[in-house]
Amino acid sequence: RDVSAGNIIVSAQGEVKLADFGIVKSNSRVSKTQMGMVKGNANFMSPEQARGQTVDGRSDLFSVALVLYYCLTNRLFYDGTNDLDVLFKAASGPTAEDYETIRSIGSPATEVLGRALAPNPDDRFQTAQEFADALAPHIGGAKAEAARLMQTLIGDELRKEAA
């Protein structure tokens, strides 16, 4: 329930991994442990998670879509002047203006994000496999490309550590 851009890492081999080490705490992180309270990063929450409702895997897929949106646009989906504003926007779900922004990204992102970010969980991808299948035709060679990028970015440091 804490899928966010900061919890995704890329290995030197181009493998994408979801991790949460519980180390970093910031103002954009809401963390309450009482029953019915919200926990996680409000910038990457599904509407039902932000409302403190019962969540399932479809909520995590919504969060993955928010990360994908962030990667494609270099902007957070929910903007706000403070944490409460962001949490309110997350709880309210995507607006018509948000869907207009998604349409401006272009195909295939428009179709994939439009479905993944549906306010109603029943209208979203129902499984991670279904989401992956929708992305698969558009990401061929992504692992190899990510590995090349990692070598460009940190290859020297990795070689020094290996020596």
Coordinates of N, CA and C in Angstrom, one line a residue:
R1 N 0.8 -1.2 0.0 CA 0.0 0.0 0.0 C 0.8 1.3 0.0
D2 N 2.1 1.1 -0.4 CA 3.0 2.3 -0.4 C 3.8 2.3 -1.7
V3 N 3.1 2.1 -2.9 CA 3.7 2.2 -4.2 C 3.9 3.7 -4.5
S4 N 5.1 4.1 -4.7 CA 5.4 5.5 -5.0 C 6.7 5.5 -5.8
A5 N 7.0 6.6 -6.5 CA 8.2 6.7 -7.3 C 9.5 6.5 -6.5
G6 N 9.5 6.9 -5.2 CA 10.6 6.7 -4.4 C 10.8 5.3 -3.9
N7 N 9.9 4.4 -4.1 CA 10.0 3.1 -3.7 C 10.2 2.1 -4.8
I8 N 10.6 2.7 -6.0 CA 10.9 1.9 -7.2 C 12.4 2.1 -7.5
I9 N 13.1 1.0 -7.6 CA 14.5 1.0 -8.0 C 14.8 0.2 -9.2
V10 N 15.8 0.6 -9.9 CA 16.3 -0.1 -11.1 C 17.6 -0.7 -10.9
S11 N 17.8 -2.0 -11.1 CA 19.1 -2.7 -10.9 C 20.0 -2.4 -12.1
A12 N 21.2 -2.7 -11.9 CA 22.2 -2.5 -12.9 C 21.9 -3.3 -14.2
Q13 N 21.1 -4.4 -14.0 CA 20.7 -5.2 -15.1 C 19.4 -4.8 -15.8
G14 N 18.9 -3.6 -15.3 CA 17.7 -3.1 -15.9 C 16.4 -3.7 -15.3
E15 N 16.5 -4.4 -14.2 CA 15.3 -5.0 -13.6 C 14.7 -3.9 -12.7
V16 N 13.4 -3.8 -12.8 CA 12.6 -2.8 -11.9 C 12.1 -3.6 -10.7
K17 N 12.4 -3.0 -9.6 CA 12.0 -3.6 -8.3 C 11.3 -2.6 -7.4
L18 N 10.3 -3.2 -6.7 CA 9.5 -2.4 -5.8 C 10.1 -2.6 -4.4
A19 N 10.5 -1.6 -3.7 CA 11.1 -1.7 -2.4 C 10.6 -0.6 -1.5
D20 N 10.5 -0.9 -0.2 CA 10.2 0.1 0.8 C 11.0 -0.2 2.0
F21 N 12.0 0.6 2.3 CA 12.9 0.3 3.4 C 12.4 1.0 4.6
G22 N 11.4 1.8 4.6 CA 10.9 2.5 5.7 C 11.8 3.5 6.4
I23 N 12.8 4.0 5.6 CA 13.8 4.9 6.2 C 13.3 6.4 6.0
V24 N 12.9 6.7 4.9 CA 12.6 8.1 4.6 C 11.2 8.5 5.0
K25 N 11.1 9.5 5.8 CA 9.9 10.1 6.2 C 9.9 11.6 5.8
S26 N 8.8 12.0 5.2 CA 8.7 13.4 4.8 C 7.3 14.0 5.0
N27 N 7.1 15.2 4.7 CA 5.8 15.8 4.9 C 4.8 15.2 3.9
S28 N 5.3 14.7 2.8 CA 4.4 14.1 1.8 C 4.0 12.7 2.1
R29 N 4.4 12.2 3.2 CA 4.1 10.9 3.7 C 3.1 10.9 4.9
V30 N 2.0 10.4 4.7 CA 1.0 10.4 5.8 C 1.1 9.0 6.4
S31 N 1.3 8.9 7.7 CA 1.4 7.6 8.3 C 0.7 7.5 9.6
K32 N -0.4 6.9 9.6 CA -1.1 6.6 10.8 C -1.4 5.1 10.8
T33 N -1.4 4.5 12.0 CA -1.5 3.1 12.0 C -2.9 2.6 12.6
Q34 N -3.7 3.5 13.1 CA -5.0 3.2 13.6 C -5.9 2.7 12.5
M35 N -6.8 1.8 12.9 CA -7.8 1.2 12.0 C -8.6 2.3 11.3
G36 N -8.7 2.2 10.0 CA -9.5 3.2 9.2 C -8.7 4.5 8.9
M37 N -7.5 4.6 9.3 CA -6.7 5.8 9.1 C -5.8 5.6 7.8
V38 N -5.4 6.6 7.2 CA -4.7 6.6 5.9 C -3.2 6.4 6.2
K39 N -2.6 5.5 5.4 CA -1.1 5.3 5.5 C -0.6 5.2 4.1
G40 N 0.5 6.0 3.9 CA 1.2 5.9 2.6 C 1.5 7.3 2.1
N41 N 2.0 7.4 0.9 CA 2.4 8.7 0.2 C 1.2 9.2 -0.5
A42 N 0.6 10.3 -0.1 CA -0.6 10.8 -0.7 C -0.5 11.1 -2.1
N43 N 0.7 11.5 -2.6 CA 0.9 11.8 -4.0 C 0.7 10.5 -4.9
F44 N 0.7 9.3 -4.4 CA 0.6 8.1 -5.2 C -0.6 7.2 -4.7
M45 N -1.6 7.8 -4.1 CA -2.7 7.0 -3.5 C -3.9 6.9 -4.5
S46 N -4.6 5.8 -4.4 CA -5.9 5.6 -5.0 C -6.9 6.4 -4.2
P47 N -8.0 6.7 -4.8 CA -9.1 7.4 -4.1 C -9.5 6.7 -2.8
E48 N -9.7 5.3 -3.0 CA -10.2 4.6 -1.8 C -9.2 4.5 -0.7
Q49 N -7.9 4.5 -1.1 CA -6.8 4.5 0.0 C -6.8 5.8 0.7
A50 N -6.9 6.9 -0.1 CA -6.9 8.2 0.5 C -8.1 8.5 1.4
R51 N -9.2 7.8 1.1 CA -10.4 7.9 2.0 C -10.4 7.0 3.2
G52 N -9.3 6.2 3.3 CA -9.2 5.2 4.4 C -10.1 4.0 4.3
Q53 N -10.6 3.7 3.0 CA -11.5 2.6 2.8 C -10.7 1.3 2.6
T54 N -11.3 0.2 2.5 CA -10.7 -1.0 2.2 C -10.1 -1.0 0.8
V55 N -8.9 -1.5 0.7 CA -8.1 -1.5 -0.6 C -7.7 -2.9 -0.9
D56 N -7.5 -3.1 -2.2 CA -7.0 -4.4 -2.7 C -5.9 -4.1 -3.7
G57 N -5.5 -5.1 -4.5 CA -4.4 -5.0 -5.5 C -4.7 -3.9 -6.5
R58 N -6.0 -3.7 -6.8 CA -6.3 -2.6 -7.8 C -5.9 -1.3 -7.3
S59 N -5.9 -1.1 -6.0 CA -5.4 0.2 -5.5 C -3.9 0.4 -5.8
D60 N -3.2 -0.7 -5.6 CA -1.7 -0.6 -5.9 C -1.5 -0.4 -7.4
L61 N -2.4 -1.0 -8.3 CA -2.2 -0.7 -9.7 C -2.5 0.7 -10.1
F62 N -3.5 1.3 -9.3 CA -3.7 2.8 -9.5 C -2.5 3.5 -9.2
S63 N -1.8 3.1 -8.1 CA -0.6 3.8 -7.7 C 0.5 3.6 -8.7
V64 N 0.6 2.4 -9.3 CA 1.6 2.2 -10.3 C 1.3 3.1 -11.5
A65 N 0.1 3.3 -11.8 CA -0.3 4.2 -12.9 C 0.1 5.7 -12.6
L66 N 0.0 6.1 -11.3 CA 0.4 7.4 -10.9 C 1.9 7.5 -11.1
V67 N 2.7 6.5 -10.8 CA 4.1 6.5 -11.0 C 4.4 6.6 -12.5
L68 N 3.7 5.8 -13.3 CA 3.9 5.9 -14.8 C 3.6 7.3 -15.3
Y69 N 2.5 7.9 -14.8 CA 2.2 9.3 -15.2 C 3.3 10.2 -14.8
Y70 N 3.9 10.1 -13.6 CA 5.0 10.9 -13.2 C 6.2 10.7 -14.1
C71 N 6.5 9.5 -14.5 CA 7.6 9.2 -15.4 C 7.4 9.8 -16.7
L72 N 6.2 9.8 -17.2 CA 5.9 10.3 -18.6 C 5.9 11.8 -18.6
T73 N 5.5 12.5 -17.5 CA 5.3 13.9 -17.5 C 6.2 14.7 -16.6
N74 N 6.9 14.0 -15.7 CA 7.8 14.7 -14.8 C 7.0 15.6 -13.8
R75 N 5.7 15.3 -13.6 CA 4.8 16.0 -12.8 C 4.0 15.0 -11.9
L76 N 3.8 15.4 -10.7 CA 2.9 14.6 -9.8 C 1.5 14.8 -10.3
F77 N 0.7 13.8 -10.2 CA -0.7 13.8 -10.7 C -1.5 14.8 -9.8
Y78 N -1.4 14.6 -8.5 CA -2.1 15.5 -7.5 C -1.2 16.7 -7.2
D79 N -1.6 17.9 -7.5 CA -0.8 19.0 -7.0 C -1.6 19.7 -5.9
G80 N -0.8 20.3 -5.0 CA -1.4 21.0 -3.9 C -0.4 21.8 -3.2
T81 N -0.9 22.7 -2.4 CA -0.1 23.6 -1.7 C 0.4 23.0 -0.3
N82 N -0.3 22.0 0.1 CA 0.1 21.3 1.4 C -0.3 19.9 1.3
D83 N 0.1 19.1 2.3 CA -0.2 17.7 2.4 C -1.7 17.4 2.4
L84 N -2.5 18.2 3.2 CA -3.9 18.0 3.3 C -4.6 18.3 1.9
D85 N -4.2 19.3 1.2 CA -4.7 19.5 -0.1 C -4.5 18.4 -1.1
V86 N -3.3 17.8 -1.0 CA -2.9 16.7 -1.9 C -3.8 15.5 -1.5
L87 N -3.9 15.2 -0.2 CA -4.7 14.1 0.3 C -6.2 14.3 -0.1
F88 N -6.7 15.5 -0.1 CA -8.1 15.7 -0.5 C -8.2 15.4 -2.0
K89 N -7.3 15.9 -2.8 CA -7.4 15.6 -4.2 C -7.3 14.1 -4.5
A90 N -6.4 13.4 -3.8 CA -6.3 12.0 -4.0 C -7.6 11.3 -3.6
A91 N -8.3 11.7 -2.5 CA -9.5 11.1 -2.1 C -10.7 11.4 -3.1
S92 N -10.6 12.6 -3.7 CA -11.6 13.0 -4.7 C -11.5 12.2 -6.0
G93 N -10.2 11.8 -6.3 CA -10.0 11.0 -7.6 C -9.8 12.0 -8.7
P94 N -9.5 11.4 -9.9 CA -9.2 12.2 -11.1 C -10.4 13.0 -11.5
T95 N -10.1 14.2 -12.0 CA -11.1 15.1 -12.4 C -11.2 15.1 -14.0
A96 N -12.1 15.8 -14.5 CA -12.2 15.9 -16.0 C -11.0 16.5 -16.5
E97 N -10.5 17.5 -15.8 CA -9.2 18.2 -16.2 C -8.1 17.3 -16.2
D98 N -8.0 16.4 -15.2 CA -6.9 15.4 -15.2 C -7.0 14.5 -16.4
Y99 N -8.2 14.0 -16.8 CA -8.3 13.2 -17.9 C -7.9 13.9 -19.2
E100 N -8.2 15.2 -19.3 CA -7.7 16.0 -20.4 C -6.2 16.0 -20.5
T101 N -5.6 16.2 -19.4 CA -4.1 16.1 -19.3 C -3.6 14.8 -19.8
I102 N -4.2 13.7 -19.3 CA -3.9 12.3 -19.7 C -4.0 12.2 -21.3
R103 N -5.1 12.7 -21.8 CA -5.3 12.7 -23.3 C -4.2 13.4 -24.0
S104 N -3.6 14.5 -23.4 CA -2.6 15.2 -24.1 C -1.3 14.5 -24.2
I105 N -1.1 13.5 -23.4 CA 0.1 12.7 -23.4 C 0.2 11.9 -24.7
G106 N -0.9 11.5 -25.2 CA -1.0 10.7 -26.5 C -1.0 9.2 -26.3
S107 N -1.3 8.6 -27.4 CA -1.5 7.1 -27.4 C -0.1 6.5 -27.3
P108 N 0.0 5.3 -26.7 CA -0.9 4.5 -26.0 C -1.1 4.9 -24.5
A109 N -0.4 5.9 -24.0 CA -0.5 6.3 -22.6 C -1.9 6.7 -22.3
T110 N -2.6 7.4 -23.2 CA -4.0 7.8 -23.0 C -4.9 6.7 -22.6
E111 N -4.8 5.6 -23.4 CA -5.7 4.4 -23.1 C -5.3 3.7 -21.8
V112 N -4.0 3.5 -21.7 CA -3.6 2.7 -20.5 C -3.8 3.5 -19.2
L113 N -3.4 4.7 -19.2 CA -3.6 5.5 -18.0 C -5.0 5.8 -17.7
G114 N -5.8 6.0 -18.8 CA -7.2 6.3 -18.6 C -7.9 5.2 -17.9
R115 N -7.6 3.9 -18.2 CA -8.2 2.8 -17.6 C -7.6 2.6 -16.2
A116 N -6.3 2.6 -16.1 CA -5.6 2.4 -14.8 C -6.0 3.4 -13.7
L117 N -6.3 4.6 -14.1 CA -6.7 5.7 -13.2 C -8.2 5.9 -13.1
A118 N -9.0 4.9 -13.4 CA -10.4 5.0 -13.3 C -10.8 5.1 -11.8
P119 N -11.7 6.0 -11.4 CA -12.0 6.2 -10.0 C -12.6 4.9 -9.4
N120 N -13.4 4.2 -10.1 CA -14.0 3.0 -9.6 C -13.1 1.8 -9.9
P121 N -12.7 1.1 -8.8 CA -11.8 -0.1 -9.0 C -12.3 -1.1 -10.0
D122 N -13.6 -1.3 -10.1 CA -14.2 -2.2 -11.1 C -13.9 -1.8 -12.5
D123 N -13.6 -0.6 -12.8 CA -13.3 -0.1 -14.1 C -11.8 -0.1 -14.5
R124 N -11.0 -0.4 -13.5 CA -9.5 -0.5 -13.7 C -9.1 -1.9 -14.2
F125 N -7.8 -2.0 -14.5 CA -7.2 -3.3 -14.7 C -7.4 -4.1 -13.4
Q126 N -7.8 -5.3 -13.5 CA -8.2 -6.1 -12.3 C -7.0 -6.9 -11.8
T127 N -6.0 -7.1 -12.6 CA -4.8 -7.8 -12.1 C -3.5 -7.1 -12.7
A128 N -2.4 -7.3 -12.0 CA -1.1 -6.8 -12.5 C -0.8 -7.4 -13.9
Q129 N -1.2 -8.6 -14.1 CA -1.0 -9.3 -15.4 C -1.8 -8.6 -16.5
E130 N -3.0 -8.2 -16.2 CA -3.8 -7.5 -17.2 C -3.2 -6.1 -17.5
F131 N -2.7 -5.4 -16.5 CA -2.0 -4.1 -16.7 C -0.7 -4.4 -17.5
A132 N 0.0 -5.4 -17.2 CA 1.3 -5.7 -17.9 C 1.0 -6.0 -19.4
D133 N -0.1 -6.8 -19.6 CA -0.4 -7.1 -21.0 C -0.8 -5.9 -21.8
A134 N -1.4 -4.9 -21.2 CA -1.7 -3.7 -21.9 C -0.5 -2.9 -22.2
L135 N 0.5 -3.0 -21.4 CA 1.8 -2.2 -21.6 C 2.7 -3.0 -22.5
A136 N 2.7 -4.3 -22.5 CA 3.7 -5.1 -23.2 C 4.0 -4.7 -24.7
P137 N 3.0 -4.4 -25.5 CA 3.2 -4.1 -26.9 C 4.0 -2.8 -27.1
H138 N 4.2 -2.0 -26.0 CA 4.8 -0.7 -26.1 C 6.1 -0.6 -25.4
I139 N 6.6 -1.6 -24.8 CA 7.8 -1.5 -24.0 C 8.8 -2.5 -24.4
G140 N 8.8 -3.0 -25.6 CA 9.8 -4.0 -26.0 C 11.2 -3.5 -25.9
G141 N 12.1 -4.3 -25.3 CA 13.5 -3.9 -25.2 C 13.7 -3.0 -24.0
A142 N 12.7 -2.7 -23.2 CA 12.9 -1.8 -22.1 C 13.9 -2.2 -21.0
K143 N 14.0 -3.5 -20.8 CA 14.9 -4.0 -19.8 C 16.4 -3.8 -20.2
A144 N 16.6 -4.1 -21.5 CA 18.0 -3.9 -22.0 C 18.3 -2.4 -22.1
E145 N 17.3 -1.5 -22.4 CA 17.6 -0.1 -22.5 C 17.8 0.5 -21.1
A146 N 17.1 0.0 -20.1 CA 17.3 0.4 -18.7 C 18.7 0.0 -18.2
A147 N 19.1 -1.2 -18.6 CA 20.4 -1.7 -18.2 C 21.5 -0.8 -18.8
R148 N 21.4 -0.4 -20.1 CA 22.3 0.5 -20.7 C 22.3 1.8 -20.0
L149 N 21.2 2.3 -19.7 CA 21.1 3.6 -19.0 C 21.8 3.5 -17.6
M150 N 21.6 2.4 -16.9 CA 22.2 2.3 -15.6 C 23.7 2.2 -15.7
Q151 N 24.2 1.5 -16.8 CA 25.6 1.5 -17.0 C 26.2 2.9 -17.3
T152 N 25.5 3.6 -18.1 CA 25.9 5.0 -18.4 C 25.9 5.8 -17.1
L153 N 24.9 5.7 -16.3 CA 24.8 6.5 -15.1 C 25.7 6.1 -13.9
I154 N 25.8 4.8 -13.7 CA 26.6 4.3 -12.5 C 27.6 3.2 -12.8
G155 N 27.8 3.0 -14.1 CA 28.8 1.9 -14.5 C 30.1 2.0 -13.9
D156 N 30.7 3.2 -13.8 CA 32.0 3.4 -13.3 C 32.0 3.0 -11.8
E157 N 31.0 3.5 -11.1 CA 30.9 3.1 -9.6 C 30.8 1.6 -9.4
L158 N 30.0 1.0 -10.2 CA 29.8 -0.5 -10.1 C 31.1 -1.2 -10.4
R159 N 31.8 -0.8 -11.4 CA 33.1 -1.5 -11.7 C 34.1 -1.3 -10.6
K160 N 34.1 -0.1 -9.9 CA 35.0 0.2 -8.8 C 34.7 -0.7 -7.6
E161 N 33.4 -0.9 -7.3 CA 33.0 -1.7 -6.2 C 33.3 -3.2 -6.5
A162 N 33.2 -3.6 -7.7 CA 33.5 -5.0 -8.1 C 34.9 -5.3 -8.0
A163 N 35.8 -4.3 -8.2 CA 37.2 -4.5 -8.2 C 37.8 -4.8 -6.8

